[in-house]
PDB file of C-alpha atoms in Angstrom:
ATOM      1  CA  UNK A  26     171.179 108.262  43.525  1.00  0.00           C
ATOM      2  CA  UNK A  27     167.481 108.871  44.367  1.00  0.00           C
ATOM      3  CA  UNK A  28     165.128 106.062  44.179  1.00  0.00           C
ATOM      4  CA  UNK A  29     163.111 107.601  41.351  1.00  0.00           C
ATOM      5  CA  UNK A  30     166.736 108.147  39.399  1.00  0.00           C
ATOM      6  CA  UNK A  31     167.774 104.527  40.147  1.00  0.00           C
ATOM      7  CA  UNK A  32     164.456 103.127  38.494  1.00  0.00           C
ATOM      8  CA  UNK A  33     164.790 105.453  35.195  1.00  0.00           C
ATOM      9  CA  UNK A  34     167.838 104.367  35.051  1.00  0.00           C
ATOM     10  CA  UNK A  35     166.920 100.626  34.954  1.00  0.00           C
ATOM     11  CA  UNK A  36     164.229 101.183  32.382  1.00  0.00           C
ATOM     12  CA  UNK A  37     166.962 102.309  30.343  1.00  0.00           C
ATOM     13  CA  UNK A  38     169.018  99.331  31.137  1.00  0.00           C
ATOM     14  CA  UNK A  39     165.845  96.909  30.109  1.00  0.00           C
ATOM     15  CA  UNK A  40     164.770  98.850  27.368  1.00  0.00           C
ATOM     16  CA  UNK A  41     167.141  97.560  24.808  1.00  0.00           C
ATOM     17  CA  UNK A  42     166.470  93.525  25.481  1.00  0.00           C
ATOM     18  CA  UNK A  43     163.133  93.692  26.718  1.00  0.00           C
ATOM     19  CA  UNK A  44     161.796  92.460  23.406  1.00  0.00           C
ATOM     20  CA  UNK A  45     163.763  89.745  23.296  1.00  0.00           C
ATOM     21  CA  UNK A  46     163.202  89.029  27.181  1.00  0.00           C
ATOM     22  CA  UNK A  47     159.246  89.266  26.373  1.00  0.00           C
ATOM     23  CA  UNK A  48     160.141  86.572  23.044  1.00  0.00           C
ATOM     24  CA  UNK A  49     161.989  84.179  25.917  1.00  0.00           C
ATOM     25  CA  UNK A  50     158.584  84.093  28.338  1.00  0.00           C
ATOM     26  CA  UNK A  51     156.634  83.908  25.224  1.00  0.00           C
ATOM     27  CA  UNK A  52     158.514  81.009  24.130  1.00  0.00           C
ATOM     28  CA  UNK A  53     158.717  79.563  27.217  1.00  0.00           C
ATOM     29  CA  UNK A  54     155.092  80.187  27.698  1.00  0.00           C
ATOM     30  CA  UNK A  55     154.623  78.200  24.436  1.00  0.00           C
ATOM     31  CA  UNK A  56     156.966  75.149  24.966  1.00  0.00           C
ATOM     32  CA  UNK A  57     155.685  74.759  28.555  1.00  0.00           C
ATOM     33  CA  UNK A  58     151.742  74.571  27.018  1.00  0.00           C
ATOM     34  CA  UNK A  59     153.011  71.578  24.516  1.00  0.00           C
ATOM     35  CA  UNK A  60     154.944  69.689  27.357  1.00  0.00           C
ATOM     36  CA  UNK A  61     152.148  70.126  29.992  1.00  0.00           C
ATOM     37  CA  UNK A  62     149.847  68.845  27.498  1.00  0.00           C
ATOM     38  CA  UNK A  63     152.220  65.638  27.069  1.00  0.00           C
ATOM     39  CA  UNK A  64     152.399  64.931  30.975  1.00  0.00           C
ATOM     40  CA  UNK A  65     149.404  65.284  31.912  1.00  0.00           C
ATOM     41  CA  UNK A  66     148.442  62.298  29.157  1.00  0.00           C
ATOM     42  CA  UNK A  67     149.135  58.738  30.044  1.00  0.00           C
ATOM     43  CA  UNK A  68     149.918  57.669  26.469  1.00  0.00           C
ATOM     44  CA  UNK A  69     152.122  60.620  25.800  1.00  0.00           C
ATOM     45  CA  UNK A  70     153.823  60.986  28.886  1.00  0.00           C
ATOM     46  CA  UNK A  71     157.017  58.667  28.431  1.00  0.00           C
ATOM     47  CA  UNK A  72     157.217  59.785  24.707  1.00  0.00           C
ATOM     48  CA  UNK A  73     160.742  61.779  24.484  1.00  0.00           C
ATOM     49  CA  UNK A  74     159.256  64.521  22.243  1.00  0.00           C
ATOM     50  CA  UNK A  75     157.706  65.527  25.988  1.00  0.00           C
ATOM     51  CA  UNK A  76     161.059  65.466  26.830  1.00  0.00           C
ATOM     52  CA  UNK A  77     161.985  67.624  23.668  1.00  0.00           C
ATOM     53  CA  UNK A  78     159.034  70.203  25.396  1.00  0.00           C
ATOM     54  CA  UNK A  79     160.854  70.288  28.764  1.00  0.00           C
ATOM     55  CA  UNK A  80     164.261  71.159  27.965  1.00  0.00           C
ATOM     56  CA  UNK A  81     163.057  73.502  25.284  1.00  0.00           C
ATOM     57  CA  UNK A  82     160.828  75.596  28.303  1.00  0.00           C
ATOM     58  CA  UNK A  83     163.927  75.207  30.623  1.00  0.00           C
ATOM     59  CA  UNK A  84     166.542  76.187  28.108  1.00  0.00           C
ATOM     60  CA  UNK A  85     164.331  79.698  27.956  1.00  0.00           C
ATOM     61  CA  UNK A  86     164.952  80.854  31.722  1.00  0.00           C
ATOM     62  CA  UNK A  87     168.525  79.965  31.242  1.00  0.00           C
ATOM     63  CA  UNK A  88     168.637  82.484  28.216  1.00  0.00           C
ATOM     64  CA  UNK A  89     167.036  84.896  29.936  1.00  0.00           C
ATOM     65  CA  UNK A  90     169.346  84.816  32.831  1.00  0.00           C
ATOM     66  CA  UNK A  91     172.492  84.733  30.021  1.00  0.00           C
ATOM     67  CA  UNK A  92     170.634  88.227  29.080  1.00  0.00           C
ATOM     68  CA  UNK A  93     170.470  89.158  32.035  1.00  0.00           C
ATOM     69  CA  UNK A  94     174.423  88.740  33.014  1.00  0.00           C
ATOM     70  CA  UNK A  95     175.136  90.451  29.360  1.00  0.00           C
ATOM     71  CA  UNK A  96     172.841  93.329  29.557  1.00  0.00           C
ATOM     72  CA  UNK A  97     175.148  94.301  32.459  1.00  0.00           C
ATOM     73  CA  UNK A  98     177.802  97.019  32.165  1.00  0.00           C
ATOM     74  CA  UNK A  99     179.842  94.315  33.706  1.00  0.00           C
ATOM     75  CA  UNK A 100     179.636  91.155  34.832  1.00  0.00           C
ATOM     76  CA  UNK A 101     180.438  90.496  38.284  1.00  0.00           C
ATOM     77  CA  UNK A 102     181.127  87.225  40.083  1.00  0.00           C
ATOM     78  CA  UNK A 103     177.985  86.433  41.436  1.00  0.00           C
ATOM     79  CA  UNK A 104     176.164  86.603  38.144  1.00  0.00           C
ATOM     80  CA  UNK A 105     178.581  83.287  37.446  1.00  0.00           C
ATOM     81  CA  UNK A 106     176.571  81.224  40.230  1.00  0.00           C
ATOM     82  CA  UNK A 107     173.148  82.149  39.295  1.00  0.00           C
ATOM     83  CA  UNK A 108     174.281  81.231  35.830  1.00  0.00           C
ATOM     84  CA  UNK A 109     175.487  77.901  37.489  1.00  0.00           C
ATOM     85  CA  UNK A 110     171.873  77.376  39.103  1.00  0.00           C
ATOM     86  CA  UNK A 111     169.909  78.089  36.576  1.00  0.00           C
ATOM     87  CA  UNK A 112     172.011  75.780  34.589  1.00  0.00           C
ATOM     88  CA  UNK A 113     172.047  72.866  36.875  1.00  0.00           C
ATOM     89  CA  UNK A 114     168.181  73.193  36.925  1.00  0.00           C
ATOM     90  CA  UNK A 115     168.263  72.651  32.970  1.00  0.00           C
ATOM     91  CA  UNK A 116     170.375  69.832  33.676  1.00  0.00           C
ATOM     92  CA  UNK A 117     167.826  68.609  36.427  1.00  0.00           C
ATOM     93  CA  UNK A 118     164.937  69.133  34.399  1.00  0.00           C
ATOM     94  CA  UNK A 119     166.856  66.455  31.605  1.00  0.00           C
ATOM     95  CA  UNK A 120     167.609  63.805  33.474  1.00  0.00           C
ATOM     96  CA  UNK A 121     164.055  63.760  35.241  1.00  0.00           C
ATOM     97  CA  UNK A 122     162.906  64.283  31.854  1.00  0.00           C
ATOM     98  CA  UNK A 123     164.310  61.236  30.981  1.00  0.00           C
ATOM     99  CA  UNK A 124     162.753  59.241  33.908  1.00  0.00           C
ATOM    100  CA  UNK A 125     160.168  59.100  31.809  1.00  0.00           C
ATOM    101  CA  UNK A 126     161.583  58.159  28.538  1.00  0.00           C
ATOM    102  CA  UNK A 127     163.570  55.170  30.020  1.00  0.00           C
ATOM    103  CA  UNK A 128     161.517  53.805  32.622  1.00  0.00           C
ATOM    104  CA  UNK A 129     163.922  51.013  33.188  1.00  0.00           C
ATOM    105  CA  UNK A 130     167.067  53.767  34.716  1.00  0.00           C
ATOM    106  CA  UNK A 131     164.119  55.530  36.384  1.00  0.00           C
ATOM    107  CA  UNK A 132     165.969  55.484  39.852  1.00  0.00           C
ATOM    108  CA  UNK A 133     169.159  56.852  39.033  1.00  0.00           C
ATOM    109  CA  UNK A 134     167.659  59.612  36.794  1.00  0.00           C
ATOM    110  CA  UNK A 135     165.656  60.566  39.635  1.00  0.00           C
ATOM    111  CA  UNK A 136     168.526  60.403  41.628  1.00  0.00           C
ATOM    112  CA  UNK A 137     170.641  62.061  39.200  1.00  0.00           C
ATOM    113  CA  UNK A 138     168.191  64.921  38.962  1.00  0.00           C
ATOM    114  CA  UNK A 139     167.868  65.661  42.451  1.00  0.00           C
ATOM    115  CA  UNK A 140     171.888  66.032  42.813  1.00  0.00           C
ATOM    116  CA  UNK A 141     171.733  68.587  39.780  1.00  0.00           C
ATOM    117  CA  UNK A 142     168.851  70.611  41.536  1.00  0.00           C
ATOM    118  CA  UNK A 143     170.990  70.514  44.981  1.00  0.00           C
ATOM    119  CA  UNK A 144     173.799  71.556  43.276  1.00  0.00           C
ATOM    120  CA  UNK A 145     171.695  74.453  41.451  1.00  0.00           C
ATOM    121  CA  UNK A 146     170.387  75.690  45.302  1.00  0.00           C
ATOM    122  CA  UNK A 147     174.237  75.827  46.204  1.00  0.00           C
ATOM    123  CA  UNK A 148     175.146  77.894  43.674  1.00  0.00           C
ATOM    124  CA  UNK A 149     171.653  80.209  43.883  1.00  0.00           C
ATOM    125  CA  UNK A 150     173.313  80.448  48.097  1.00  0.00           C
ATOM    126  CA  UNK A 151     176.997  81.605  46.961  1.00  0.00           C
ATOM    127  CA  UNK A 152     174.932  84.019  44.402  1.00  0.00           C
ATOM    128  CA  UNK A 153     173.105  85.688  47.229  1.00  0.00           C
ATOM    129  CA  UNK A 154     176.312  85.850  49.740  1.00  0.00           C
ATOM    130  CA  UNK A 155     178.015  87.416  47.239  1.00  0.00           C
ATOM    131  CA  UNK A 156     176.077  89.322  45.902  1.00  0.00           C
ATOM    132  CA  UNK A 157     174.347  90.680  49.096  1.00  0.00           C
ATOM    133  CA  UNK A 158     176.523  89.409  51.758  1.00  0.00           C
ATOM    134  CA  UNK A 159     177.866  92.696  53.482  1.00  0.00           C
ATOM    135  CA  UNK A 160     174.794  94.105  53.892  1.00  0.00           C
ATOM    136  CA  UNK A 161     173.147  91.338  55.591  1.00  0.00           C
ATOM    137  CA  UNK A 162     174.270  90.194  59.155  1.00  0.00           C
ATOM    138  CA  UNK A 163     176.786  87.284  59.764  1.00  0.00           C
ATOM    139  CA  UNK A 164     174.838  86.249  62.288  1.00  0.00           C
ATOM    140  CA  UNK A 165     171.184  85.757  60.524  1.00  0.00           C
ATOM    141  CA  UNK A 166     172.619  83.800  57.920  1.00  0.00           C
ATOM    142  CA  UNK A 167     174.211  81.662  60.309  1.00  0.00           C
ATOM    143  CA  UNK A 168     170.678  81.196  62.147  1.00  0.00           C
ATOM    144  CA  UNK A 169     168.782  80.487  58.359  1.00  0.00           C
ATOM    145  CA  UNK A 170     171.416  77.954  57.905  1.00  0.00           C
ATOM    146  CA  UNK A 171     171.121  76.268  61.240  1.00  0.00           C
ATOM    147  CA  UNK A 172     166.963  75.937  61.135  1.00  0.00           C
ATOM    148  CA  UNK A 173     167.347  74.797  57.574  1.00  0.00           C
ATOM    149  CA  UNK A 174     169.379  71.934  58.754  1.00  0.00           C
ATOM    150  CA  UNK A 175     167.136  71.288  61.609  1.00  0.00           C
ATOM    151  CA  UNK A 176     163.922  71.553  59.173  1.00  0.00           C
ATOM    152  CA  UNK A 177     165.466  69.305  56.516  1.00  0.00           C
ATOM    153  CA  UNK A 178     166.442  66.554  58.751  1.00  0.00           C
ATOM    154  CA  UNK A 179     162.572  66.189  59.715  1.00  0.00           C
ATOM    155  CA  UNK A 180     161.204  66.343  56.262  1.00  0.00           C
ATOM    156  CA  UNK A 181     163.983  63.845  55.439  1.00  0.00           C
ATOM    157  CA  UNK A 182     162.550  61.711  58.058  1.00  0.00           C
ATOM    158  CA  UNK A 183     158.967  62.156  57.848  1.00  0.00           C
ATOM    159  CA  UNK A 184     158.131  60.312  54.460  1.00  0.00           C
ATOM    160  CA  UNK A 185     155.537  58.189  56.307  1.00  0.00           C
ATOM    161  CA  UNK A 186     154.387  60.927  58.334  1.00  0.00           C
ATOM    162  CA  UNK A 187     153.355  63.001  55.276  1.00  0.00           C
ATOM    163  CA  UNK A 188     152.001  60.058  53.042  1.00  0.00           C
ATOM    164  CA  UNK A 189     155.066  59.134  51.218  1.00  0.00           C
ATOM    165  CA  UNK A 190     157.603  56.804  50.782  1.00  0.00           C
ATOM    166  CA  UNK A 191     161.066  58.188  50.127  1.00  0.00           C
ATOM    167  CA  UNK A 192     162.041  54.340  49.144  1.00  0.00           C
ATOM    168  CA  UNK A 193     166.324  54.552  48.920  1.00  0.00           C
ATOM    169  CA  UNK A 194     166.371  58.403  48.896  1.00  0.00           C
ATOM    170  CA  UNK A 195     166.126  59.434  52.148  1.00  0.00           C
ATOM    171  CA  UNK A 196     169.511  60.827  52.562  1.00  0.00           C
ATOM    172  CA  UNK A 197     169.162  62.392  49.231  1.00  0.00           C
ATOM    173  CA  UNK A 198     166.284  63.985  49.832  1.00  0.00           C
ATOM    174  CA  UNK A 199     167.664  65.350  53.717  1.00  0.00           C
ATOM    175  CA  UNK A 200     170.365  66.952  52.108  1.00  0.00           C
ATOM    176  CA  UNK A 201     168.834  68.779  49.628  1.00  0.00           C
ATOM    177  CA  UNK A 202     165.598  69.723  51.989  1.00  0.00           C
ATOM    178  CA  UNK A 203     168.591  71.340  54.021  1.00  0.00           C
ATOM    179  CA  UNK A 204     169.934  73.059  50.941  1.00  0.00           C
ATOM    180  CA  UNK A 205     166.273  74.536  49.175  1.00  0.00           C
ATOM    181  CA  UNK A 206     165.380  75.648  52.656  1.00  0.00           C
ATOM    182  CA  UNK A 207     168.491  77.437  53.201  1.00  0.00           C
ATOM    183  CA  UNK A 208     168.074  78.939  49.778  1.00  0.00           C
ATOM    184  CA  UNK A 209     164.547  80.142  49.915  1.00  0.00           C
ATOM    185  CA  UNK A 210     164.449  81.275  53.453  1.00  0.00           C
ATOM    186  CA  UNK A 211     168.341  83.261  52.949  1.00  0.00           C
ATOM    187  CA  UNK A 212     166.350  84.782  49.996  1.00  0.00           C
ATOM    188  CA  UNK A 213     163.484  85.662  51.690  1.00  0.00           C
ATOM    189  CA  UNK A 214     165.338  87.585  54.391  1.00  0.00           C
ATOM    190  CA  UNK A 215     167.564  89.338  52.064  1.00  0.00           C
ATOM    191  CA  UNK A 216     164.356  90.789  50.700  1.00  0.00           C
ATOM    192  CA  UNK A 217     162.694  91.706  54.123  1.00  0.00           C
ATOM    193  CA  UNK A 218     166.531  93.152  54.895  1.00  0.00           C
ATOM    194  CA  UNK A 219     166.436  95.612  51.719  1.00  0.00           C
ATOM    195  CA  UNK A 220     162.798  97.049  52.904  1.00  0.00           C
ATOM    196  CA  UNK A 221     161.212  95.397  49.838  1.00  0.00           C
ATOM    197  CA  UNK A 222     162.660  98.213  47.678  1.00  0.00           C
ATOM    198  CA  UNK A 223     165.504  95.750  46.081  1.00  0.00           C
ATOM    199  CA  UNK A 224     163.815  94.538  42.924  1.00  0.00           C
ATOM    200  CA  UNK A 225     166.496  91.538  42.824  1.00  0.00           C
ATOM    201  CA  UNK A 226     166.157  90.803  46.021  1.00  0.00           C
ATOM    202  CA  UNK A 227     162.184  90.534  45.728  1.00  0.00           C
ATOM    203  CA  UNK A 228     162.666  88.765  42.564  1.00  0.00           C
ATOM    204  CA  UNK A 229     164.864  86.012  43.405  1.00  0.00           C
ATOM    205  CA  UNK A 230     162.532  85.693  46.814  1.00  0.00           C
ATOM    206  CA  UNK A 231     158.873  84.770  45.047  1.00  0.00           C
ATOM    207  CA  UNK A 232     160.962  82.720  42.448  1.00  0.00           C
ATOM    208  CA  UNK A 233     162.270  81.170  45.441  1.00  0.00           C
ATOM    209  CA  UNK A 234     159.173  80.327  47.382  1.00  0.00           C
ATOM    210  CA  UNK A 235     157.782  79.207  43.607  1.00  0.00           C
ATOM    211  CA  UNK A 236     160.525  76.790  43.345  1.00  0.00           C
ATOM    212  CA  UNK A 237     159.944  75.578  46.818  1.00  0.00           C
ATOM    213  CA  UNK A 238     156.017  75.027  46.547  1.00  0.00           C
ATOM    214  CA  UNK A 239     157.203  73.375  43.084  1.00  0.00           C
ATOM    215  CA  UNK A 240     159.188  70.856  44.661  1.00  0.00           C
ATOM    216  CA  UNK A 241     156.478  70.088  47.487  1.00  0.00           C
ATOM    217  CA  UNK A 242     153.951  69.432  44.818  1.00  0.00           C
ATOM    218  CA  UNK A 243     156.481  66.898  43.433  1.00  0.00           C
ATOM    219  CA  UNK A 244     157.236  65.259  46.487  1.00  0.00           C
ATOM    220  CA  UNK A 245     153.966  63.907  46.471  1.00  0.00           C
ATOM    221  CA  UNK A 246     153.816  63.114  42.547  1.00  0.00           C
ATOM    222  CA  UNK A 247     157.128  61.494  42.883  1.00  0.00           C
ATOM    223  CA  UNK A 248     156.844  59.373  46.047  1.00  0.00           C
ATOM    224  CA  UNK A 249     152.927  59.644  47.576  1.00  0.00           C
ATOM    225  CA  UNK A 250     150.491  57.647  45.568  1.00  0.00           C
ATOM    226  CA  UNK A 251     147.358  59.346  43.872  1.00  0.00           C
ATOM    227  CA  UNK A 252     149.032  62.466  44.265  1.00  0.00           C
ATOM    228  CA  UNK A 253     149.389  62.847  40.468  1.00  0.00           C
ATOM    229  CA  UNK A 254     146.765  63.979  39.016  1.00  0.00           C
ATOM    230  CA  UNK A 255     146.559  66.193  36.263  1.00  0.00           C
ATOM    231  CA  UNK A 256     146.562  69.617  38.429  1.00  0.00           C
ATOM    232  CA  UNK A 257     149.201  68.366  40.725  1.00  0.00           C
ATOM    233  CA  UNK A 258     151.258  67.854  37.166  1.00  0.00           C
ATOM    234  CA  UNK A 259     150.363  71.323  36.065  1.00  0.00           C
ATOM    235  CA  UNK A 260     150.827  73.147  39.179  1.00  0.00           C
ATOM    236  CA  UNK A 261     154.863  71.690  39.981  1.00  0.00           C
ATOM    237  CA  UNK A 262     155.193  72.897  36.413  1.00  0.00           C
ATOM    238  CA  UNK A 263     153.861  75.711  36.561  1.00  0.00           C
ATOM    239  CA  UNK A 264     155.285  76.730  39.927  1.00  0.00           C
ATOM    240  CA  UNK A 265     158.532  75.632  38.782  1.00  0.00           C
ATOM    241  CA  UNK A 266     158.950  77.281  35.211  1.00  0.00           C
ATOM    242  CA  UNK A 267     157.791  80.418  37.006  1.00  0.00           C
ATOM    243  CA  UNK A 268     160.042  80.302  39.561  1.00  0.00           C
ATOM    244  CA  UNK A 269     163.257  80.219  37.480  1.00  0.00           C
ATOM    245  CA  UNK A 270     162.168  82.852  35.566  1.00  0.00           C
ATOM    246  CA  UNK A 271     161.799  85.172  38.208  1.00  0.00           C
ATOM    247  CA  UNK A 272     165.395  84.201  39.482  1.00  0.00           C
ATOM    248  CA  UNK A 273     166.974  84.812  36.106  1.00  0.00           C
ATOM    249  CA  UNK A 274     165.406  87.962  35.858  1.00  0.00           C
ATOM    250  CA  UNK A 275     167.106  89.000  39.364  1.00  0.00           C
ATOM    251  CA  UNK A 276     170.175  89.661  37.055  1.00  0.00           C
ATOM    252  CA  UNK A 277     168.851  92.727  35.206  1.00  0.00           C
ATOM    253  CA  UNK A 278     168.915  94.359  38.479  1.00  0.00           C
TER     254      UNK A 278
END
């Protein structure tokens, strides 16, 4: 099939749910305005209808990446494990959502949240082996693996270095360094593998690196000091929301 062939057919694959994809980003779009609005004011911040706004933005990229596995002819394995991810992210997103609701469990939300998100990047790796692993060499994944574990040991260790103070979550924040590096940079190099010309590939890449410069942003709102201003707030959102959105939509591909 003929590159030109490949993409008529997909257009014909999208065509019946893109409506109701285009009603999920609109919605999303929506919710994400109301809770951004929320964080970004001191008064409103810790009140659980900006909660309410959060899950109700995440719980949109999870829909559209349920769409996404059942707009398939069939649904293979490794649409299971993105489902997983973009799950785990909705459960991330409530339990740091609830940080601020119930200031006095803050820690182990946090904590809480973080494990959810690691777990997510796990599952968003076993999506991309399987779903691209025999075209991509043993050996390069091997090598993304190894300088993620090398890279996430110094950010895990280089709190005061960069301004923050990790404060009890050091390991925490090592392993799952290790595990969003691994992620991003497999996905990255699955894309640069397929020429550019995989559209899932490319998709889940940029919502990669998204999700990455998300979580940056947040290292500093969550453990630097002054670092939360109102565009720091917006942009880890923003980053963020985007991000999943372009990995669910990896599964109409």
């Amino acid at each position: 099939m003929t590159e030109k062939s490949a993409g008529s057919s997909l257009v014909l694959l999208l065509w019946p749910v893109l409506p109701i994809l285009i009603l999920f980003f609109v919605l999303m779009a929506v919710f994400c305005a109301f809770f951004l609005k929320n964080i970004i004011d001191p008064e409103r911040k810790s009140h659980i209808q900006t909660m309410y706004f959060k899950i109700s933005t995440s719980a949109c990229f999870v829909a559209a990446a349920f769409l996404g596995a059942f707009s398939r002819p069939v649904i293979e394995r490794f649409c299971l494990f993105l489902l997983a991810g973009s799950f785990s992210g909705l459960i991330g997103d409530l339990l740091l959502g609830l940080r601020y609701a119930d200031g006095e469990r803050k820690v182990s939300y946090t904590r809480g949240g973080l494990i959810a998100f690691l777990l997510g990047h796990l599952f968003y790796i076993f999506y991309m082996l399987l779903r691209f692993g025999r075209v991509f060499p043993a050996r390069t994944t091997g090598l993304i693996f190894a300088v993620s574990v090398i890279l996430g040991f110094v950010v895990g260790h280089s709190d005061r270095l960069l301004g923050l103070d990790y404060d009890g979550f050091a390991s925490l924040i090592t392993s799952y360094s290790m595990v969003i590096l691994a992620s991003t940079l497999l996905g990255i190099a699955i894309s640069i593998r397929q020429g550019f010309r995989n559209p899932a590939a490319n998709l889940f890449a940029v919502g990669a690196v998204l999700f990455l410069l998300s979580d940056l942003i947040l290292s500093g709102t969550y453990f630097g000091k002054g670092k939360d201003r109102p565009i720091d707030l917006i942009l880890n959102h923003v980053f963020y929301f985007g991000g999943q959105f372009l990995i669910a939509l990896a599964l109409f591909f």
